[in-house]
Coordinates of N, CA, C and O in Angstrom, one line a residue:
X1 N 0.9 -1.6 -0.3 CA 0.4 0.1 0.0 C 0.5 0.8 0.2 O 0.9 1.8 -0.8
X2 N 1.8 1.3 0.4 CA 3.2 2.4 1.4 C 3.3 3.0 -0.7 O 3.0 3.4 -1.3
X3 N 4.0 1.4 -0.9 CA 4.6 1.4 -2.3 C 4.1 2.2 -3.2 O 4.7 2.5 -4.7
X4 N 2.7 1.8 -2.6 CA 1.6 2.6 -4.4 C 0.7 4.3 -4.6 O 1.1 3.9 -5.1
X5 N 1.8 4.6 -2.6 CA 1.5 6.1 -2.8 C 3.1 6.7 -3.6 O 3.0 8.1 -4.1
X6 N 4.1 6.0 -3.5 CA 4.9 6.9 -3.7 C 4.9 7.4 -5.3 O 5.3 8.3 -5.4
X7 N 4.5 6.6 -6.0 CA 5.0 7.7 -7.6 C 4.4 9.3 -7.9 O 3.9 9.6 -8.0
X8 N 3.0 8.8 -6.4 CA 2.6 10.1 -6.8 C 2.6 11.1 -6.0 O 2.7 12.5 -6.5
X9 N 3.3 10.5 -4.6 CA 3.9 11.6 -4.3 C 5.0 11.7 -4.9 O 5.3 13.3 -4.8
X10 N 5.2 11.5 -5.9 CA 6.6 12.0 -6.5 C 6.1 13.2 -8.3 O 6.3 14.4 -8.2
X11 N 5.3 12.3 -7.9 CA 4.2 13.3 -9.2 C 4.6 14.0 -8.7 O 3.8 15.7 -9.9
X12 N 2.6 14.4 -7.9 CA 2.3 15.6 -7.3 C 3.1 16.8 -7.3 O 3.7 18.0 -6.3
X13 N 5.6 16.8 -6.0 CA 5.7 17.3 -5.6 C 5.7 18.4 -6.3 O 5.7 19.1 -4.9
X14 N 6.2 19.3 -7.4 CA 6.1 20.1 -8.2 C 5.0 20.9 -7.5 O 5.2 22.2 -7.5
X15 N 3.9 20.1 -7.5 CA 2.8 20.9 -7.4 C 2.5 22.1 -4.8 O 1.2 22.0 -5.5
X16 N 3.0 20.8 -4.7 CA 3.4 20.4 -3.7 C 1.6 20.3 -2.7 O 0.8 20.1 -2.0
X17 N 1.8 19.1 -3.5 CA 0.9 18.7 -3.1 C 1.0 17.3 -2.0 O 2.0 16.7 -2.3
X18 N -0.2 16.7 -1.7 CA 0.1 14.9 -0.5 C -0.6 14.4 -1.0 O -1.1 15.2 -1.5
X19 N -0.4 13.4 -0.6 CA -1.0 12.0 -0.7 C -0.6 11.6 0.1 O 0.4 10.6 0.7
X20 N -1.9 10.9 0.1 CA -1.9 10.3 1.6 C -3.1 9.0 1.9 O -4.0 9.5 0.5
X21 N -3.6 8.1 2.2 CA -4.5 7.1 2.7 C -4.6 7.1 3.3 O -3.8 6.9 4.8
X22 N -6.3 6.7 3.9 CA -6.6 6.6 5.5 C -7.0 4.7 4.9 O -8.1 4.4 4.4
X23 N -6.6 3.4 5.3 CA -7.8 2.7 5.2 C -8.8 2.2 7.0 O -8.0 1.9 7.9
X24 N -9.9 2.3 6.2 CA -10.7 2.1 7.3 C -10.9 0.8 7.6 O -10.9 -0.1 6.7
X25 N -11.7 -0.2 8.9 CA -12.0 -0.9 9.6 C -13.8 -1.2 9.4 O -13.7 -0.2 7.9
X26 N -13.8 -1.3 10.2 CA -15.7 -1.2 10.3 C -16.5 -0.2 11.0 O -15.4 0.6 12.0
X27 N -16.6 1.1 10.7 CA -17.9 1.8 10.9 C -19.0 1.4 10.6 O -18.9 1.4 9.8
X28 N -19.3 2.2 12.0 CA -21.1 1.9 12.0 C -21.5 2.4 11.6 O -22.4 3.4 11.1
X29 N -22.4 2.1 10.0 CA -23.2 3.4 8.6 C -24.7 2.3 8.8 O -24.0 1.3 8.8
X30 N -25.4 3.0 8.1 CA -26.3 2.7 7.6 C -25.7 1.0 6.2 O -26.4 0.0 6.9
X31 N -24.5 2.2 5.9 CA -23.9 0.7 3.6 C -23.6 -0.8 5.3 O -24.6 -1.7 4.8
X32 N -22.9 -0.5 6.3 CA -22.2 -1.4 6.8 C -23.7 -2.3 7.9 O -22.9 -3.1 7.2
X33 N -23.7 -1.9 8.1 CA -24.8 -2.8 9.1 C -26.2 -3.1 7.2 O -26.8 -4.4 7.6
X34 N -26.0 -3.4 6.7 CA -27.0 -4.1 5.1 C -26.5 -4.8 5.0 O -26.6 -6.1 5.4
X35 N -24.7 -4.4 4.5 CA -24.4 -5.5 4.1 C -24.1 -7.1 4.6 O -23.1 -7.8 4.9
X36 N -23.8 -6.2 6.7 CA -22.4 -7.9 7.4 C -24.8 -7.8 8.4 O -25.1 -8.6 8.8
X37 N -26.2 -7.7 7.6 CA -26.7 -8.1 8.6 C -27.2 -7.8 9.6 O -28.1 -8.8 10.0
X38 N -26.9 -6.9 9.5 CA -27.2 -5.9 10.9 C -28.0 -4.8 11.6 O -28.2 -4.2 10.6
X39 N -29.4 -5.3 12.5 CA -30.0 -4.6 12.4 C -30.5 -4.3 13.6 O -32.2 -3.5 12.5
X40 N -30.0 -4.4 13.9 CA -30.8 -3.4 15.5 C -29.4 -2.8 16.2 O -28.9 -3.7 15.8
X41 N -29.4 -2.1 17.4 CA -28.3 -1.7 17.8 C -27.7 -2.3 18.9 O -26.6 -2.5 18.7
X42 N -28.3 -3.5 19.2 CA -28.0 -4.2 20.3 C -27.6 -5.1 19.3 O -25.8 -6.5 19.5
X43 N -27.2 -5.8 17.8 CA -27.3 -6.9 17.0 C -26.0 -6.0 16.9 O -24.5 -6.6 16.7
X44 N -25.7 -4.7 15.9 CA -24.4 -3.8 16.5 C -23.6 -4.2 17.5 O -21.8 -4.3 17.5
X45 N -23.9 -3.7 18.9 CA -23.1 -3.5 19.9 C -22.3 -5.2 20.0 O -21.4 -5.4 19.8
X46 N -23.1 -6.5 19.6 CA -23.1 -7.5 19.6 C -22.0 -7.8 19.2 O -20.6 -8.5 18.9
X47 N -22.7 -7.4 17.3 CA -21.1 -7.7 16.5 C -19.9 -6.6 17.1 O -18.8 -7.3 16.2
X48 N -20.2 -5.7 17.3 CA -18.5 -4.8 17.8 C -17.9 -5.5 19.1 O -16.9 -5.2 19.4
X49 N -18.7 -6.3 20.0 CA -17.7 -6.8 21.0 C -16.0 -7.4 20.6 O -15.9 -8.0 21.7
X50 N -16.8 -8.1 19.0 CA -15.6 -9.1 19.0 C -13.9 -8.5 18.6 O -12.9 -8.5 18.7
X51 N -14.8 -7.1 18.2 CA -13.1 -6.1 18.0 C -12.1 -6.1 19.2 O -12.8 -6.1 20.5
X52 N -11.8 -5.5 19.4 CA -10.3 -4.9 20.1 C -10.5 -4.5 20.8 O -10.1 -4.4 22.3
X53 N -11.2 -3.0 20.9 CA -11.8 -1.6 21.7 C -13.5 -2.1 21.6 O -14.0 -1.3 22.6
X54 N -13.4 -3.4 21.1 CA -15.2 -4.1 21.3 C -16.8 -3.3 21.2 O -17.6 -3.2 21.4
X55 N -15.8 -2.4 19.9 CA -16.9 -1.8 19.3 C -16.8 -1.3 17.9 O -15.2 -1.8 17.1
X56 N -17.4 -0.8 17.1 CA -17.3 -0.1 15.4 C -17.0 0.4 16.2 O -17.2 1.5 17.0
X57 N -16.6 1.3 15.1 CA -15.9 3.3 14.9 C -16.7 3.5 14.6 O -18.4 3.7 13.5
X58 N -17.1 4.6 14.9 CA -17.8 5.6 14.3 C -17.9 6.8 13.8 O -17.2 6.8 13.0
X59 N -18.7 6.9 12.3 CA -18.5 7.7 11.1 C -17.5 9.0 11.8 O -17.0 9.6 10.9
X60 N -17.8 9.8 12.5 CA -17.0 10.9 13.8 C -15.8 10.7 13.9 O -14.7 11.4 13.4
X61 N -15.2 9.2 14.2 CA -14.5 8.8 14.6 C -13.2 8.5 13.3 O -12.6 8.7 12.9
X62 N -14.1 9.1 12.1 CA -13.6 8.1 11.2 C -13.3 9.1 10.4 O -11.9 9.5 10.1
X63 N -14.0 10.1 10.5 CA -13.9 11.5 9.4 C -13.0 12.1 10.0 O -12.4 13.4 10.2
X64 N -12.6 11.7 11.3 CA -11.4 12.8 12.0 C -9.9 12.2 11.8 O -9.3 13.4 11.7
X65 N -9.6 11.7 11.1 CA -7.8 10.6 10.8 C -8.7 11.9 9.5 O -7.1 12.2 9.7
X66 N -9.4 11.7 8.8 CA -9.0 12.8 7.4 C -9.0 14.5 7.8 O -8.1 14.4 6.8
X67 N -10.1 15.1 8.2 CA -9.7 16.1 8.2 C -8.1 15.8 9.0 O -7.3 17.4 9.6
X68 N -7.8 15.7 10.6 CA -6.0 15.4 10.3 C -5.4 15.4 9.9 O -4.0 16.0 9.8
X69 N -5.0 14.8 8.8 CA -4.3 14.7 7.7 C -4.5 16.7 7.1 O -3.4 16.4 6.6
X70 N -6.2 16.8 6.9 CA -5.6 17.8 5.9 C -4.9 18.8 6.5 O -5.1 20.3 6.3
X71 N -5.3 18.8 7.6 CA -4.7 19.8 8.9 C -3.3 19.9 9.1 O -2.6 21.2 9.1
X72 N -2.8 18.5 9.2 CA -1.2 19.2 8.6 C -0.8 18.8 7.7 O -0.9 17.7 6.1
X73 N 0.3 19.5 7.8 CA 1.4 20.6 5.9 C 2.3 19.4 5.3 O 3.0 19.6 4.3
X74 N 2.8 19.1 7.1 CA 4.2 17.8 6.3 C 3.9 16.5 6.5 O 4.5 15.7 5.8
X75 N 2.6 15.4 6.4 CA 2.8 14.8 5.9 C 2.5 14.8 4.9 O 1.7 14.9 4.1
X76 N 3.4 13.1 4.7 CA 3.0 13.1 2.4 C 3.6 11.4 2.9 O 4.5 10.8 3.1
X77 N 2.4 10.7 1.7 CA 2.9 9.1 1.5 C 2.7 8.1 2.4 O 3.1 7.7 2.9
X78 N 1.6 8.8 3.4 CA 1.9 8.2 4.4 C 0.3 6.8 4.9 O -0.6 7.5 3.9
X79 N 0.3 6.3 4.5 CA -1.1 4.7 4.8 C -1.3 5.4 7.0 O 0.0 4.7 7.6
X80 N -2.2 5.8 6.9 CA -3.0 5.8 8.0 C -3.8 4.8 8.8 O -4.9 4.4 7.8
X81 N -3.9 3.7 9.1 CA -4.3 2.2 9.0 C -5.8 2.5 10.5 O -5.6 3.0 11.6
X82 N -7.5 3.4 10.4 CA -8.2 2.9 11.2 C -9.4 2.2 11.7 O -10.3 2.3 10.8
X83 N -8.9 1.0 12.3 CA -9.6 -0.5 12.4 C -9.7 -0.6 13.7 O -9.7 -1.6 14.1
X84 N -8.6 0.8 15.0 CA -9.0 0.1 16.2 C -8.5 -1.2 16.8 O -9.0 -1.7 17.6
X85 N -7.4 -0.9 15.7 CA -6.4 -2.4 16.2 C -6.8 -4.1 15.3 O -6.4 -5.1 15.8
X86 N -8.2 -3.4 14.5 CA -9.0 -5.1 14.2 C -8.0 -6.0 13.3 O -7.5 -6.9 13.5
X87 N -6.6 -4.7 13.1 CA -5.4 -5.9 11.9 C -4.7 -6.2 12.5 O -4.0 -7.4 12.1
X88 N -5.2 -5.7 14.5 CA -4.1 -6.9 14.5 C -4.4 -8.2 15.2 O -4.0 -8.8 15.2
X89 N -6.3 -8.7 15.4 CA -6.7 -9.3 16.0 C -6.4 -10.6 15.1 O -6.9 -10.1 13.6

């Protein structure tokens, strides 16, 4: 994933554009619930209990990472994983 960004970071360097990626885990949205067959808050809590943090991320938590990247002018060519440790399990 990071090596995929390298050509773009060099391509856009002269324009002073930064290229980063956010890799999301399970975000509690209507689309995710529908795809996973989750119909109630109780079912979502039960499904999220298996995560390292014991729940799915909220859309606001996911968006905060993108806002952080936009606010920082020195981060470039990075892959930020926002999955609550799901990738470690």
